Each structure stands twice: as C-alpha cells, then as structure tokens.
Amino acid sequence: MVRNLSVMCSIALFAVLMCAMPMGAHAEDNEQSAASQATVQVTGMDSVLSTTSNDQSDGGQSVELLSVDGAKGESIYVEITQDGKTIASHLSYTLGDNQTAQSNNEGTQYSGVVTCSIKDFDPSKATYEVKAYTDRDQTQLRYDGKIQGVYAQLGEAQGSAQQLIAVRTIGDNDKGRVFHEPETITTNGATFTTTGQQLSSNPLTYIYKEDASASTLTGSITYIDDSGTVLRTETIEGITASQSQTRQIPQVITASGEPSKNATYYRTVSYNSTVEATYTGTKDFTIHCKPLTAGSDTANAQYYFASIKFVDGQGNVLAQDSLNVTKMYLYTLPDTLYLTDAQGTAHTYTLSAKNADVSKSANGANSLIAFNPFADQSKVENGERDVSVTYEEQPAFSQPWAVQLINGAADPSDTASRAIRTDSVPAGETYNVQQSIEIGGTTYVPVTSTKQSYAYDATVPVRTIYYVPEGYVKKDTYTVDVNYVNIATNEVLTTKQYTITPDSDEDMAITSPATFTQDGTQYVRLDGQDSPIMHGYFTKYRTYTVYYRDINDQRNQQTVITHLRVLYTDGTSTDGTDQGTTQLTPTTTDAGTNSNSGSTNGQTGTTSDGQTVGLNGNEDLNVVNSGDDAPVVNNEGTDTNTERIDDDETPLAAGNSQATPSSIAPIAAIIGMLIVAALVSLYVIKRKKHEQTDPQSASDAQDK
C-alpha cells in the first residue's frame, strides 16, 4: 500500500538521443559515487502547469523540477521538502550498461528530468526546496534550489485576480534561465492574452488582458531548442467557436532567417504530424526540436532525416520508422511483419519483390536500403527523404510462424544473453517443445508453465518459450508500471503499479479502463488496446504504455494502437548494434536496377562501409497509427528512432511535446527515455523510458 504522503514523484531519465531497455538500479559503492560526483550536472527547470484552473483533484499538481545530465554509471538521489519537512527522499537512478547515448570527446552523455505531482501545491503559501545528491547517504550535495511560482494577473486593472500558471526551480547556477509566458490562457470559460508586461519579478507575474468580445482568436506554433531559444514562430489565424484550425508539423525545420545553404536542420519532436487549435481548448503549441547534425555547415547541408514507411499493396501505411542520416547506413528490412489489428488478430505481411530501392546483402540473406548523405541529395527535399516499402498480405495460416527460445535466467536488459534461437514452424504444423537444451555445458529446461506443444495462434504470431538452468529457483519480487499516456501531449496521466512474485506461475492479465476522469477531464482509451497485457515472471518488460485521448480530442479519435513483431531472413535481431561492414549486391526488380547499390563516390566511399540498422526482432512493438502517420514505439512509449544511436550523431529525441496555454511541456521533455524511480504517493507522472527502482529506495518510498 502506498503511504498517503503529500507528494508523489518519479525521476524520469532520458538518453540524449537514443533510449535503451529497462534495467534494474544498481547499488552504489564509494568509487562509483565519487565518479558520479565528478561529472553529473543538475539544473532547475520551468514547468507551465497542465491546467490553469489549478484543479488538482486527488492527484496533485504535476510539475517538472530538475534537468539531469551525466555519464554512464552515474547516480543522483533527490530530496524534496515542504516548509522544512521532508516529503520525498532517496529517489535514486543509475545509468546502466544496456543504455545507449550520445558519444563525443567528453564521453557518453545522458539527460533527464525529475517530475513530481504535489498535493495541495501552492508556492505562495509554502516553501518548497529540492536537493540532489550524488551519494545515497545524501552527503554530497550537487544541487539546491527553491520552487518559485509564475503568475498571471487576469486583467489590466490594479488588484485583478491572479492565477498560478507555471513553476520554476531556481538554484544559484541557473538564475539567468529565460522564461516564455504562454500567449493566451483560458480559465473559467474566459480567454486572456498576455500584454507582454511584467507586473513584478518576485514573484514573477505577467499581466494578461481579457478579450471577451473577440469572435476570432489567434494561436501560435513555437519551435524551440534545448535552451528554450525560439527557432521560429508561426501564427494560427481564424480560430472561432465553430471552426478549429489544423496545421501541419514538418519533420524537419530550419531556424527563421537562416541562409538556406548554411542552414542547421532541426528535427521536430512530435508523434502527430498536425496540431488542432480550438476556441475553448488548445491554441498555442510549443514544438521541441533537436539539431539534426553537429559540425560544419557543409555537413549540415548534406545530412538529412529519412522516413521509412511500410505500406501494403494499396499504399496504406502499416508502420513507420525513421532515421537520422548522419553517415552511411544500410537499413535492414524485415522479411516478415506480423501486425495485430484492433480486434486482436495478427495479419502476416511479407516483403514484396517489387521495391525499387531495395538491395540484397552479399550473402543474399537480408534486404537492405542504402542511405548515404553524400550521394542522396537529389532525393532529399527540405532536409527530408521519404521511402515507402511495400509488403504483401498473405492468406491466414499460409505462412510459417515463429517460436523464440529465451533464457529466462538472464538479465532482462541483456538481449544478447537472453536470446537462444528462433525456430521457424511450417504453416499448419504444431511445434513440439524441446525438453532440454545444452548451452555452454549447462542443461536448460522449459519453465514449469510451458506446454508440451503449441499450435499456431492468430493472436500470438511469435510464440515465446522460456528456458532456465536445471534446478533454477526464481528469486526476486519486482514491480511493473503501466503508464496511462495522453496521446496528444505525451503526458503520463497516471501510473498503475503491479507486483510480480516468484511464485507467479501463470501470466498476470493487466487490464486498463476504457475511460477514466482526472483533473476534471475525461479520457478515452484508444482502440486496439482492449485485450489485457499478459505479463509473466520471465517477461523482460518493466513498463507498459496504454494510450488515451481527451474525450474532446477529435484529432485522435481515429488513432488506433496496433501491435507489431518483425522477423528477418537470417534470424538476426537487427537492432542497430552491428557496427561492422555489410556488403551490398545490385538487385534487379520489376522497377529496374536498384540505384542504391554499388559505388556511391561519396566522401565515405562505397555502400559496403555502411552501418546496419533496423527494427528490433526481439521486441514486442506498438504502432501509433493515425492514418497518415504510424510511428513504431516500444512498450515504454519511445519511438524506434530514439532508441537508435550512432556514435557520430547529434542527440535527437522523439515523442510529442506540444505546449498549450494551460500545458507547456518543459524543455527536458524532448528527450526520450522514461525510467522508473520511486513511487512516493498517489501516482507517478513520467515521460518515456522506464528503469527499475533501487530496492532500498523503494522501501523508503512505499509499503509493499
């Protein structure tokens, strides 16, 4: 049972570009703590509140407090006080071996954000202090800051009512951080527009004026970088009570006024390709951006963003991956897609032989697309290149199906150690489970819940069978988080936690409500998520995501969550970790000879120098399909481009971080990996990736 404290909090840490699989927190020894103390950086943040009515309900007011930067193996421990009383302590996280991040001359760097929901939160009546330490004993102080409110005076007349609209965490080292007040706010049915004037600096208060007579409102789209610097702003005109306005969000932008030949390209961070401005709802949006490349102007002009769409024979988008083409890449195409529809039935798609941009690897096993920033410029427009790859749907039960054998005793985060092999089962045949396997001189046997044989099940296109060493005894109890996420803003609305014990022989069926209400807003679960999440003791996942929409969000009314598994011809996972050389051979199709094979005469030589990347064949994946866009995301809600990193790339991020008059996502939300820390009160507000909590920290924060 969770203690009824006044704050719940999580540490949401994100890999700067590409996120990683969840893994458990590690105990800190003195040497590691000293290393953490040496380089980890903690700064304050700005958080525009998610509701200007300040309706906190039972969950409290969600605020984002700290930005964290550090290297692999570093830890932070966070303490929060209210009027001198500790309400959260020893919240810990260690960057682990299974994560990936930006590598540069200064080492591998990660970034993160500490997010809290504080009950009865009012910085005008209470003093809140946040401290971050580099050791669990909390003796090595890295950051000490206070939470300050930002207010709107609702009217130009002296003495007009004031409204809390944002929260800032300010320490000695970040007092110069720039704050951008929202252009408009709506509260109690009235709309107010900023005058651009400050009433006071302590507390920071802006003057807003009411425009009660206006029948037409104006909104905005503001593109910002990590520091909050505005790259460009676009105006949304013509918003009326009966007419909303929809605007396209490009995948790549350049800063306003920058000469095109020397332009720095920025990748926009958004699940949705459009935003909808409504009269009584969201009118102003902040889109977070990351530079596509770093380095010389010449390099910036050549590197580009690639969108790889998997389409069916009618051109419908089945799934969509993307890639930051900062050097030579060989994108490996899955041989087979298993896509489970909203009704829970898996459809099998195989790669068409009529794809003009596809070549074969030298051994003929895999199908590849070459991406070369130095030779592809004729295919790039405004920093983007779109590639569509056709897959053909196969009749039900006509294709072989797959069984993956997994080492259940291996670390859940260690994909390589867990994978034993993948067996292909001919269509219509039953798979008989092998009762023992020898691995490195050790005998492995199926776990006790395994059946003797399996027939093909259209709801489980890839069957997983777990093996453990003979005599293996399950040890640890652990928890699984299920995040309920607002699809429009990517905000984690609430988190449900489930305990998995060693005596759990059968899978746990984790269900989610079709609708729920929070902070006065009703949320509706997106289609495709009716079936329960089945989680067994040996399942590697520690975080799942269930997507919801505001009941008034018409933009996402037709968005469906589908489930994806991929298989490759040679049985590899093709998760982007292969740093070696892959040779291409020209392939002739009905569309002609592949233009991507052979010599590229680019700065890096031939296509054989390319790094292989692709979707992970060892993962259960989800597709957020809105009809026009269908990004592939993992169970933690992170898109596949964000999971992928190259040593030469500049950090990028993914996930939607739209900001509205009543909900402007903080800058750190653009970085995309959520990991779990400690649950201190009612529910956990997180973004993206998930990591396990330090067991000792968990015991500090909650009753089991």
XYZ file of C-alpha atoms in Angstrom:
704
model
C 0.000 0.000 0.000
C 1.322 3.431 -0.866
C 1.660 5.823 2.040
C -0.609 8.862 1.901
C 2.095 11.481 1.619
C 1.599 14.913 0.087
C 3.844 14.334 -2.917
C 4.412 11.636 -5.435
C 7.482 11.795 -7.544
C 9.481 9.981 -10.154
C 12.893 10.502 -11.652
C 12.421 10.324 -15.386
C 15.838 9.985 -17.012
C 16.320 10.101 -20.753
C 19.134 9.114 -23.069
C 20.085 12.249 -25.012
C 19.358 10.643 -28.380
C 18.529 7.039 -28.265
C 16.936 5.298 -25.369
C 17.557 1.836 -24.053
C 15.907 -1.138 -22.479
C 14.841 -1.017 -18.814
C 17.225 -2.396 -16.277
C 17.419 -2.545 -12.524
C 19.037 0.115 -10.438
C 22.438 -0.747 -9.029
C 23.772 -0.310 -5.521
C 26.405 2.388 -5.334
C 29.861 1.820 -3.927
C 32.124 4.662 -2.852
C 34.115 4.578 -6.069
C 31.016 4.917 -8.228
C 29.635 7.692 -6.013
C 32.889 9.578 -6.396
C 32.689 9.183 -10.152
C 29.095 10.415 -10.112
C 30.106 13.413 -8.069
C 32.777 14.254 -10.609
C 30.654 14.888 -13.694
C 26.899 14.695 -13.101
C 25.173 18.055 -13.637
C 21.810 19.089 -12.191
C 19.934 22.288 -13.069
C 16.493 23.678 -12.417
C 13.592 23.631 -14.868
C 10.493 25.569 -15.882
C 7.108 23.846 -15.945
C 3.976 25.531 -17.271
C 1.097 23.900 -15.458
C -1.189 21.452 -17.196
C -4.336 23.276 -16.109
C -4.781 26.981 -15.473
C -7.801 26.216 -13.316
C -5.349 24.528 -10.911
C -7.832 21.701 -10.361
C -5.521 19.297 -8.611
C -8.168 16.706 -7.707
C -6.658 13.894 -5.674
C -3.554 13.521 -7.796
C -1.907 16.841 -7.026
C -0.328 19.387 -9.314
C 2.168 17.938 -11.785
C 5.428 19.889 -12.062
C 8.807 19.151 -13.607
C 11.626 20.269 -11.382
C 15.146 19.250 -12.392
C 17.190 18.559 -15.502
C 19.956 15.969 -15.045
C 22.990 15.376 -17.284
C 25.646 12.757 -16.747
C 27.580 9.758 -17.967
C 27.087 6.021 -17.773
C 27.140 4.640 -14.230
C 26.328 7.933 -12.539
C 23.559 8.307 -9.972
C 21.531 11.038 -8.348
C 19.468 10.978 -5.152
C 16.694 13.543 -4.809
C 15.112 15.033 -1.689
C 12.110 17.397 -1.610
C 10.977 19.397 1.405
C 7.857 21.444 2.114
C 8.256 24.115 4.795
C 11.336 22.246 6.009
C 9.564 18.871 6.243
C 10.909 16.092 4.010
C 8.177 14.728 1.753
C 10.383 12.732 -0.664
C 13.862 11.333 -0.140
C 16.460 8.905 -1.556
C 14.914 8.806 -5.024
C 17.675 7.120 -7.000
C 18.664 6.130 -10.514
C 21.820 4.678 -12.054
C 22.588 4.908 -15.758
C 23.130 1.290 -16.799
C 25.113 -0.816 -19.200
C 22.198 -1.534 -21.518
C 21.535 2.098 -22.331
C 22.890 3.998 -25.292
C 23.538 7.675 -25.659
C 25.483 10.338 -27.486
C 29.227 9.695 -27.597
C 31.627 12.579 -28.089
C 35.030 13.751 -26.933
C 33.635 14.249 -23.457
C 32.235 10.709 -23.195
C 28.770 9.232 -23.304
C 26.162 11.731 -22.105
C 22.608 11.284 -20.840
C 19.958 13.781 -19.856
C 16.892 13.522 -17.684
C 14.097 15.212 -15.795
C 12.669 14.895 -12.276
C 8.871 15.091 -12.365
C 6.541 15.334 -9.357
C 2.878 15.686 -8.557
C 2.433 17.606 -5.299
C -0.858 17.536 -3.463
C -2.320 20.898 -2.388
C 0.555 22.597 -4.171
C 0.749 26.364 -3.709
C 4.209 28.008 -3.732
C 2.652 31.246 -2.468
C 1.705 29.569 0.836
C 4.501 27.041 1.313
C 8.239 26.943 0.685
C 9.451 24.008 -1.390
C 13.104 23.051 -1.711
C 14.687 20.434 -3.975
C 18.112 18.929 -3.349
C 20.059 16.463 -5.477
C 22.940 14.391 -4.121
C 25.497 12.147 -5.784
C 25.529 9.598 -2.950
C 22.728 7.649 -1.317
C 23.714 8.849 2.169
C 22.935 12.330 0.837
C 26.185 13.928 1.967
C 27.491 15.056 -1.447
C 25.187 17.898 -2.450
C 25.084 18.623 -6.187
C 22.038 20.923 -6.428
C 19.980 23.031 -4.031
C 17.093 25.061 -5.425
C 13.739 26.511 -4.477
C 10.438 26.240 -6.320
C 9.029 29.589 -7.406
C 5.601 30.249 -8.844
C 4.853 32.210 -12.009
C 1.543 34.054 -12.030
C -0.847 35.741 -14.437
C -2.797 38.819 -13.383
C -6.142 38.297 -15.093
C -6.858 41.864 -16.139
C -5.021 45.136 -16.512
C -6.730 46.855 -13.581
C -4.738 47.039 -10.368
C -5.824 44.379 -7.898
C -7.152 41.955 -10.541
C -7.190 38.289 -9.594
C -4.001 36.324 -10.062
C -3.595 32.769 -11.320
C -0.647 30.374 -10.888
C 0.407 29.393 -14.419
C 3.915 27.938 -14.071
C 6.569 26.694 -11.700
C 10.304 27.376 -11.831
C 13.037 25.599 -9.879
C 15.824 28.103 -9.327
C 19.267 27.450 -7.837
C 22.382 29.593 -7.652
C 23.655 28.367 -11.030
C 20.530 28.816 -13.174
C 19.051 32.170 -12.205
C 19.523 33.514 -15.733
C 17.275 30.981 -17.431
C 14.806 32.566 -19.854
C 11.076 32.030 -19.242
C 8.438 32.356 -22.015
C 4.935 33.034 -20.750
C 2.077 31.483 -22.806
C 0.464 33.819 -25.315
C -3.058 33.021 -24.128
C -4.657 31.244 -21.211
C -8.236 30.110 -20.744
C -9.745 29.837 -17.280
C -13.348 29.506 -16.158
C -14.507 29.961 -19.755
C -12.683 33.266 -20.279
C -9.712 33.798 -22.578
C -6.821 36.078 -21.624
C -3.918 37.276 -23.773
C -0.551 38.389 -22.456
C 0.269 42.076 -22.710
C 3.974 41.263 -22.668
C 4.357 43.263 -19.451
C 5.631 42.041 -16.109
C 3.750 43.160 -13.030
C 6.573 42.032 -10.771
C 9.694 39.908 -10.806
C 9.245 38.423 -7.315
C 7.075 36.528 -7.683
C 7.319 36.586 -11.460
C 3.922 37.884 -12.589
C 2.674 38.778 -16.077
C -0.263 40.994 -16.943
C -2.962 39.437 -19.130
C -5.996 41.125 -20.622
C -9.369 39.584 -21.324
C -10.737 39.700 -24.870
C -14.348 38.850 -24.117
C -15.720 40.376 -27.342
C -13.413 38.548 -29.723
C -15.229 36.136 -32.017
C -11.982 35.058 -33.669
C -8.880 34.004 -31.779
C -5.281 33.635 -32.858
C -2.985 30.797 -31.850
C 0.659 30.016 -32.443
C 3.202 27.277 -33.041
C 6.560 27.990 -31.451
C 9.604 25.851 -32.246
C 12.293 25.888 -29.545
C 15.630 24.175 -28.914
C 17.058 22.709 -25.697
C 17.808 26.070 -24.115
C 14.354 27.485 -24.811
C 15.617 29.658 -27.652
C 12.840 30.270 -30.180
C 13.854 28.954 -33.598
C 10.735 30.124 -35.408
C 7.120 31.040 -34.694
C 4.047 30.511 -36.867
C 0.685 32.177 -36.330
C -2.621 30.281 -36.425
C -5.390 32.610 -37.587
C -9.158 32.201 -37.754
C -9.980 30.165 -34.646
C -13.684 30.565 -33.883
C -16.221 28.869 -31.648
C -17.449 26.841 -34.625
C -14.219 26.451 -36.584
C -10.984 24.922 -35.327
C -7.753 25.264 -37.291
C -5.382 22.415 -38.191
C -1.734 22.985 -39.042
C 0.936 20.616 -40.363
C 4.038 19.977 -38.256
C 7.044 19.317 -40.519
C 9.530 16.627 -39.581
C 12.454 18.966 -40.216
C 12.752 22.757 -39.923
C 15.423 25.426 -40.156
C 15.614 28.498 -37.952
C 13.821 31.574 -39.304
C 16.037 33.867 -41.366
C 18.925 31.430 -41.619
C 20.536 31.291 -45.087
C 19.478 28.042 -46.706
C 22.939 26.963 -47.830
C 24.289 27.254 -44.291
C 21.117 26.140 -42.532
C 21.153 23.985 -39.434
C 18.415 21.404 -39.757
C 16.335 20.599 -36.681
C 14.220 17.525 -36.141
C 10.809 18.277 -34.650
C 9.732 16.057 -31.778
C 6.090 15.056 -32.217
C 4.065 11.872 -32.647
C 1.437 13.768 -34.623
C 2.038 15.409 -37.973
C -0.665 18.017 -37.278
C -1.945 20.126 -34.395
C -5.510 21.350 -33.962
C -6.208 24.761 -32.409
C -9.675 25.107 -30.870
C -11.592 28.093 -29.493
C -12.024 26.855 -25.915
C -9.093 24.470 -25.828
C -5.526 24.370 -27.117
C -4.489 27.358 -29.227
C -0.746 27.685 -28.634
C 1.718 24.861 -29.196
C 5.407 24.556 -28.398
C 7.267 22.025 -30.526
C 10.634 20.933 -29.174
C 13.463 20.469 -31.649
C 16.933 18.953 -31.716
C 19.660 19.745 -34.271
C 19.836 17.034 -36.885
C 23.617 17.256 -37.088
C 26.555 18.949 -35.481
C 29.729 20.055 -37.204
C 30.472 22.104 -40.266
C 27.940 23.937 -42.393
C 28.843 21.608 -45.252
C 27.906 18.569 -43.205
C 24.678 20.190 -42.066
C 23.691 20.818 -45.658
C 24.145 17.139 -46.545
C 22.825 15.209 -43.587
C 19.103 14.560 -43.622
C 16.115 12.907 -41.944
C 14.712 9.743 -43.558
C 11.205 8.384 -43.075
C 10.770 4.678 -43.887
C 7.137 3.718 -44.350
C 5.995 0.092 -44.547
C 2.888 0.105 -46.760
C 0.519 -2.548 -48.061
C -0.391 -3.139 -51.685
C -2.944 -0.324 -51.586
C -0.473 2.180 -50.158
C -1.913 2.143 -46.620
C 0.751 2.827 -44.005
C 1.230 -0.224 -41.775
C 4.121 1.121 -39.715
C 6.726 3.851 -39.932
C 10.358 4.054 -38.849
C 12.765 6.962 -39.215
C 16.499 7.515 -39.316
C 18.855 10.449 -38.838
C 21.153 10.011 -41.836
C 24.382 11.428 -40.476
C 26.646 8.953 -42.281
C 26.375 5.765 -44.370
C 23.601 3.437 -43.224
C 22.264 0.139 -44.506
C 18.700 -0.160 -43.253
C 17.730 -3.831 -42.945
C 14.139 -4.558 -43.930
C 12.230 -7.265 -42.060
C 11.345 -10.253 -44.198
C 8.016 -10.646 -42.373
C 5.718 -8.295 -40.461
C 3.124 -9.629 -38.017
C 0.656 -6.817 -37.412
C -2.117 -7.402 -34.866
C -5.235 -5.339 -35.603
C -7.636 -3.632 -33.186
C -9.617 -6.868 -32.840
C -6.542 -8.823 -31.737
C -5.995 -10.805 -34.951
C -2.475 -10.980 -36.407
C -2.028 -10.363 -40.141
C 1.088 -11.595 -41.913
C 2.874 -9.389 -44.468
C 5.940 -10.377 -46.469
C 8.359 -8.075 -48.257
C 7.381 -7.504 -51.887
C 9.901 -8.269 -54.626
C 8.876 -5.067 -56.422
C 10.602 -2.474 -54.229
C 12.938 -0.376 -56.371
C 15.095 0.960 -53.525
C 15.931 -2.468 -52.102
C 19.212 -4.372 -52.493
C 20.376 -7.719 -51.145
C 23.261 -8.243 -48.733
C 26.228 -10.073 -50.232
C 25.141 -13.404 -48.748
C 21.620 -12.868 -50.061
C 20.076 -13.238 -46.611
C 18.774 -9.747 -45.909
C 17.116 -6.953 -47.897
C 18.667 -3.527 -47.440
C 18.138 0.139 -48.268
C 21.286 2.264 -48.501
C 21.226 5.788 -47.076
C 24.172 7.997 -47.992
C 24.131 11.683 -47.022
C 26.827 12.465 -49.582
C 25.132 10.857 -52.594
C 21.389 11.109 -51.867
C 20.874 14.863 -52.180
C 18.778 14.549 -55.331
C 16.295 12.518 -53.240
C 16.231 14.962 -50.320
C 13.806 17.863 -50.082
C 13.938 20.392 -47.246
C 16.148 18.076 -45.234
C 13.792 15.097 -45.601
C 13.668 11.923 -47.651
C 10.614 9.648 -47.722
C 10.949 5.980 -48.664
C 7.970 3.630 -48.987
C 8.483 -0.135 -48.860
C 5.682 -2.438 -49.958
C 4.648 -5.541 -48.031
C 2.071 -8.013 -49.333
C -0.529 -9.506 -47.018
C -0.612 -13.296 -47.008
C -3.666 -15.547 -46.517
C -4.274 -16.638 -42.952
C -2.412 -19.782 -41.861
C -0.486 -19.869 -45.167
C 2.909 -18.807 -43.845
C 5.439 -20.293 -41.438
C 5.204 -18.989 -37.888
C 7.946 -18.393 -35.331
C 8.914 -19.628 -31.878
C 11.569 -17.742 -29.913
C 13.539 -19.599 -27.249
C 14.605 -17.294 -24.418
C 16.984 -17.746 -21.488
C 14.712 -16.684 -18.649
C 17.554 -16.685 -16.115
C 19.491 -13.984 -17.974
C 19.336 -10.300 -17.119
C 16.075 -8.928 -18.599
C 18.017 -5.999 -20.068
C 20.635 -8.188 -21.786
C 19.012 -9.067 -25.116
C 22.034 -10.955 -26.424
C 22.270 -13.257 -23.391
C 18.534 -13.914 -23.349
C 18.193 -14.983 -26.987
C 18.791 -18.716 -27.507
C 17.389 -19.121 -31.011
C 14.326 -18.596 -33.195
C 12.626 -21.615 -34.775
C 10.525 -21.391 -37.926
C 7.452 -23.641 -37.884
C 5.902 -24.653 -41.234
C 2.353 -23.419 -41.842
C -0.248 -25.697 -40.285
C 2.243 -27.673 -38.190
C 2.403 -27.989 -34.402
C 5.555 -27.043 -32.524
C 6.832 -29.657 -30.083
C 8.776 -28.143 -27.220
C 12.315 -29.431 -26.772
C 12.555 -30.676 -23.196
C 16.222 -29.807 -22.645
C 18.905 -27.701 -24.313
C 22.643 -27.715 -23.685
C 24.203 -24.235 -23.554
C 27.859 -23.872 -22.613
C 27.837 -27.158 -20.744
C 24.687 -26.280 -18.774
C 21.377 -28.062 -19.249
C 18.412 -25.741 -19.719
C 14.797 -26.879 -19.346
C 11.458 -25.163 -20.104
C 9.860 -23.256 -17.216
C 7.054 -25.043 -15.420
C 4.198 -23.221 -17.165
C 5.344 -24.406 -20.615
C 3.083 -26.765 -22.554
C 4.325 -29.856 -24.380
C 3.383 -28.410 -27.763
C 1.848 -25.362 -29.409
C -0.312 -24.811 -32.458
C -0.382 -21.544 -34.371
C -2.478 -18.881 -32.635
C -3.543 -15.887 -34.725
C -3.424 -13.698 -31.608
C 0.183 -14.697 -30.792
C 2.136 -14.634 -34.084
C 5.502 -15.124 -32.379
C 5.445 -17.621 -29.524
C 7.990 -17.208 -26.699
C 9.220 -20.193 -24.676
C 11.409 -19.599 -21.643
C 14.227 -21.912 -20.572
C 16.174 -21.855 -17.291
C 19.110 -23.890 -15.949
C 18.037 -27.213 -14.489
C 17.229 -26.725 -10.810
C 16.855 -22.949 -11.196
C 14.881 -21.234 -8.411
C 13.143 -17.917 -9.028
C 14.359 -15.295 -6.582
C 13.255 -11.696 -6.703
C 9.927 -9.932 -6.472
C 9.674 -6.959 -8.817
C 7.144 -4.381 -9.940
C 5.720 -3.480 -13.337
C 4.477 0.004 -14.190
C 1.633 0.693 -16.601
C 1.581 4.313 -17.755
C -1.649 5.886 -18.975
C -0.465 8.436 -21.561
C -2.290 11.325 -23.233
C -1.617 10.700 -26.936
C -1.872 14.407 -27.808
C 0.694 15.688 -25.299
C 2.623 12.529 -24.365
C 1.992 13.352 -20.703
C 1.797 10.371 -18.383
C -1.557 10.966 -16.723
C -1.178 8.293 -14.071
C 0.757 5.106 -13.425
C -0.536 1.821 -12.055
C 1.944 -0.492 -10.380
C 1.735 -4.297 -10.204
C 3.825 -6.682 -8.115
C 5.239 -9.828 -9.717
C 6.340 -12.514 -7.237
C 8.486 -15.628 -7.699
C 5.503 -17.873 -7.035
C 3.730 -16.420 -10.097
C 3.486 -19.406 -12.448
C 0.696 -18.058 -14.644
C 0.789 -14.821 -16.606
C -0.843 -11.827 -14.957
C -3.640 -10.267 -17.029
C -3.249 -6.480 -16.647
C -6.373 -4.619 -17.701
C -6.988 -0.909 -18.235
C -10.236 1.084 -18.044
C -11.989 2.133 -21.253
C -12.415 5.603 -19.757
C -11.343 7.460 -16.630
C -11.529 11.011 -15.310
C -8.627 13.032 -13.952
C -8.424 16.711 -13.034
C -11.953 17.154 -14.345
C -11.106 15.792 -17.812
C -12.472 12.529 -19.171
C -10.018 10.351 -21.092
C -10.917 7.601 -23.552
C -8.652 4.644 -24.308
C -7.591 4.443 -27.955
C -8.812 1.485 -29.976
C -6.603 -1.584 -30.246
C -5.914 -1.881 -26.511
C -8.971 -3.794 -25.339
C -7.088 -7.032 -24.659
C -5.270 -7.272 -21.334
C -1.485 -7.061 -21.152
C -0.196 -10.552 -20.362
C 2.905 -10.422 -18.167
C 4.742 -13.469 -16.832
C 7.551 -13.686 -14.302
C 10.192 -14.146 -17.009
C 8.843 -11.397 -19.278
C 11.590 -8.801 -19.616
C 9.424 -5.679 -19.719
C 9.052 -3.494 -16.648
C 6.993 -0.691 -18.163
C 3.967 -0.732 -20.449
C 2.077 2.143 -22.061
C -1.675 2.475 -22.585
C -2.706 5.414 -24.771
C -5.703 7.656 -24.060
C -7.161 10.799 -25.577
C -9.074 13.695 -24.113
C -12.739 12.996 -24.914
C -12.791 16.357 -26.749
C -9.697 15.490 -28.800
C -11.237 14.840 -32.203
C -7.828 14.778 -33.892
C -7.003 11.399 -32.335
C -10.486 9.907 -32.388
C -9.486 7.553 -35.224
C -5.977 6.793 -33.952
C -5.516 3.071 -33.375
C -2.792 1.217 -31.497
C -1.674 -1.910 -33.333
C 0.949 -4.426 -32.281
C 3.963 -5.397 -34.360
C 6.542 -8.186 -34.451
C 9.156 -8.466 -37.180
C 11.273 -11.357 -38.425
C 14.435 -11.303 -40.518
C 15.529 -13.923 -43.022
C 18.788 -14.717 -41.256
C 17.278 -14.724 -37.789
C 19.177 -11.663 -36.508
C 17.535 -9.056 -34.339
C 18.926 -6.172 -36.461
C 18.592 -3.703 -33.620
C 21.251 -1.294 -34.862
C 24.066 -2.675 -32.717
C 26.027 -4.166 -35.623
C 28.937 -1.781 -36.151
C 30.592 -3.951 -38.793
C 30.717 -3.784 -42.561
C 27.903 -5.152 -44.706
C 28.374 -5.652 -48.440
C 25.621 -4.895 -50.954
C 24.971 -6.598 -54.262
C 22.903 -4.936 -57.031
C 19.387 -6.288 -57.350
C 17.185 -6.026 -60.438
C 13.438 -5.742 -59.826
C 10.424 -5.004 -61.977
C 11.171 -1.355 -61.329
C 14.719 -1.615 -62.655
C 18.187 -1.865 -61.170
C 18.495 -0.585 -57.617
C 20.048 2.855 -57.656
C 21.337 2.462 -54.105
C 23.745 -0.396 -54.716
C 27.350 -0.239 -55.874
C 29.644 2.748 -55.656
C 28.379 5.973 -54.134
C 31.510 8.056 -54.874
C 30.636 9.926 -51.685
C 33.015 11.111 -49.017
C 32.840 7.815 -47.140
C 33.463 5.548 -50.125
C 31.126 2.713 -51.050
C 27.959 1.346 -49.551
C 29.937 -1.513 -48.042
C 31.067 0.975 -45.381
C 27.533 1.395 -44.066
C 26.359 0.584 -40.560
C 23.381 -1.777 -40.435
C 20.302 -0.594 -38.552
C 16.678 -1.677 -38.386
C 13.773 -2.636 -36.162
C 14.448 -4.965 -33.253
C 13.286 -8.506 -33.979
C 13.429 -9.399 -30.282
C 10.887 -6.784 -29.195
C 7.135 -6.514 -28.869
C 6.464 -3.244 -30.682
C 3.442 -0.966 -30.958
C 2.292 1.243 -33.815
C 0.506 4.556 -33.173
C -1.496 4.658 -36.391
C -3.416 7.852 -37.079
C -3.931 7.062 -40.776
C -1.304 9.470 -42.081
C 1.423 8.578 -39.603
C 2.208 5.280 -37.915
C 5.382 5.576 -35.805
C 6.676 2.387 -34.214
C 7.176 2.642 -30.447
C 8.281 0.219 -27.760
C 6.347 -0.735 -24.638
C 7.754 2.272 -22.801
C 6.361 4.616 -25.459
C 9.678 5.511 -27.091
C 9.848 5.543 -30.874
C 12.398 3.388 -32.662
C 14.441 6.327 -33.975
C 15.012 7.498 -30.424
C 16.152 4.010 -29.424
C 18.744 4.013 -32.175
C 22.035 5.861 -31.875
C 25.214 6.224 -33.867
C 28.489 7.397 -32.360
C 28.671 10.312 -34.790
C 25.138 11.558 -34.359
C 23.977 14.624 -32.539
C 21.407 13.865 -29.818
C 17.853 13.781 -31.062
C 14.633 12.857 -29.384
C 11.147 11.708 -30.103
C 7.726 11.784 -28.580
C 5.207 14.542 -28.654
C 5.878 17.622 -26.537
C 3.227 20.082 -27.575
C 2.661 23.035 -25.311
C -0.631 24.810 -24.834
C -1.784 27.869 -22.869
C -2.532 25.545 -19.997
C 0.065 22.877 -20.702
C 3.501 23.806 -21.962
C 5.830 20.827 -21.759
C 9.220 21.649 -20.193
C 12.291 21.633 -22.385
C 13.703 18.410 -20.986
C 10.589 16.562 -22.135
C 12.008 16.473 -25.650
C 14.492 13.854 -24.599
C 13.046 10.487 -24.847
C 13.694 7.754 -22.313
C 11.496 7.164 -19.262
C 12.697 5.021 -16.388
C 11.044 4.294 -13.113
C 12.323 5.606 -9.807
C 10.297 5.624 -6.584
C 6.565 5.993 -6.102
C 6.025 8.275 -3.122
C 2.296 8.984 -3.195
C -0.727 8.544 -5.395
C 0.615 8.013 -8.898
C 3.708 8.661 -10.959
C 3.973 11.245 -13.708
C 6.673 10.161 -16.161
C 7.809 10.638 -19.727
C 9.147 7.892 -21.959
C 11.598 5.277 -20.749
C 11.483 3.168 -17.586
C 14.095 1.756 -15.248
C 13.661 -0.283 -12.070
C 13.848 1.430 -8.703
C 16.700 0.796 -6.322
C 15.024 -1.746 -3.995
C 16.242 0.144 -0.958
C 14.825 3.378 -2.351
C 11.528 1.664 -2.995
C 11.337 0.534 0.588
C 11.914 4.123 1.667
C 9.077 5.362 -0.503
C 6.272 2.832 -0.203
C 4.803 -0.026 1.746
C 4.847 -3.293 -0.157
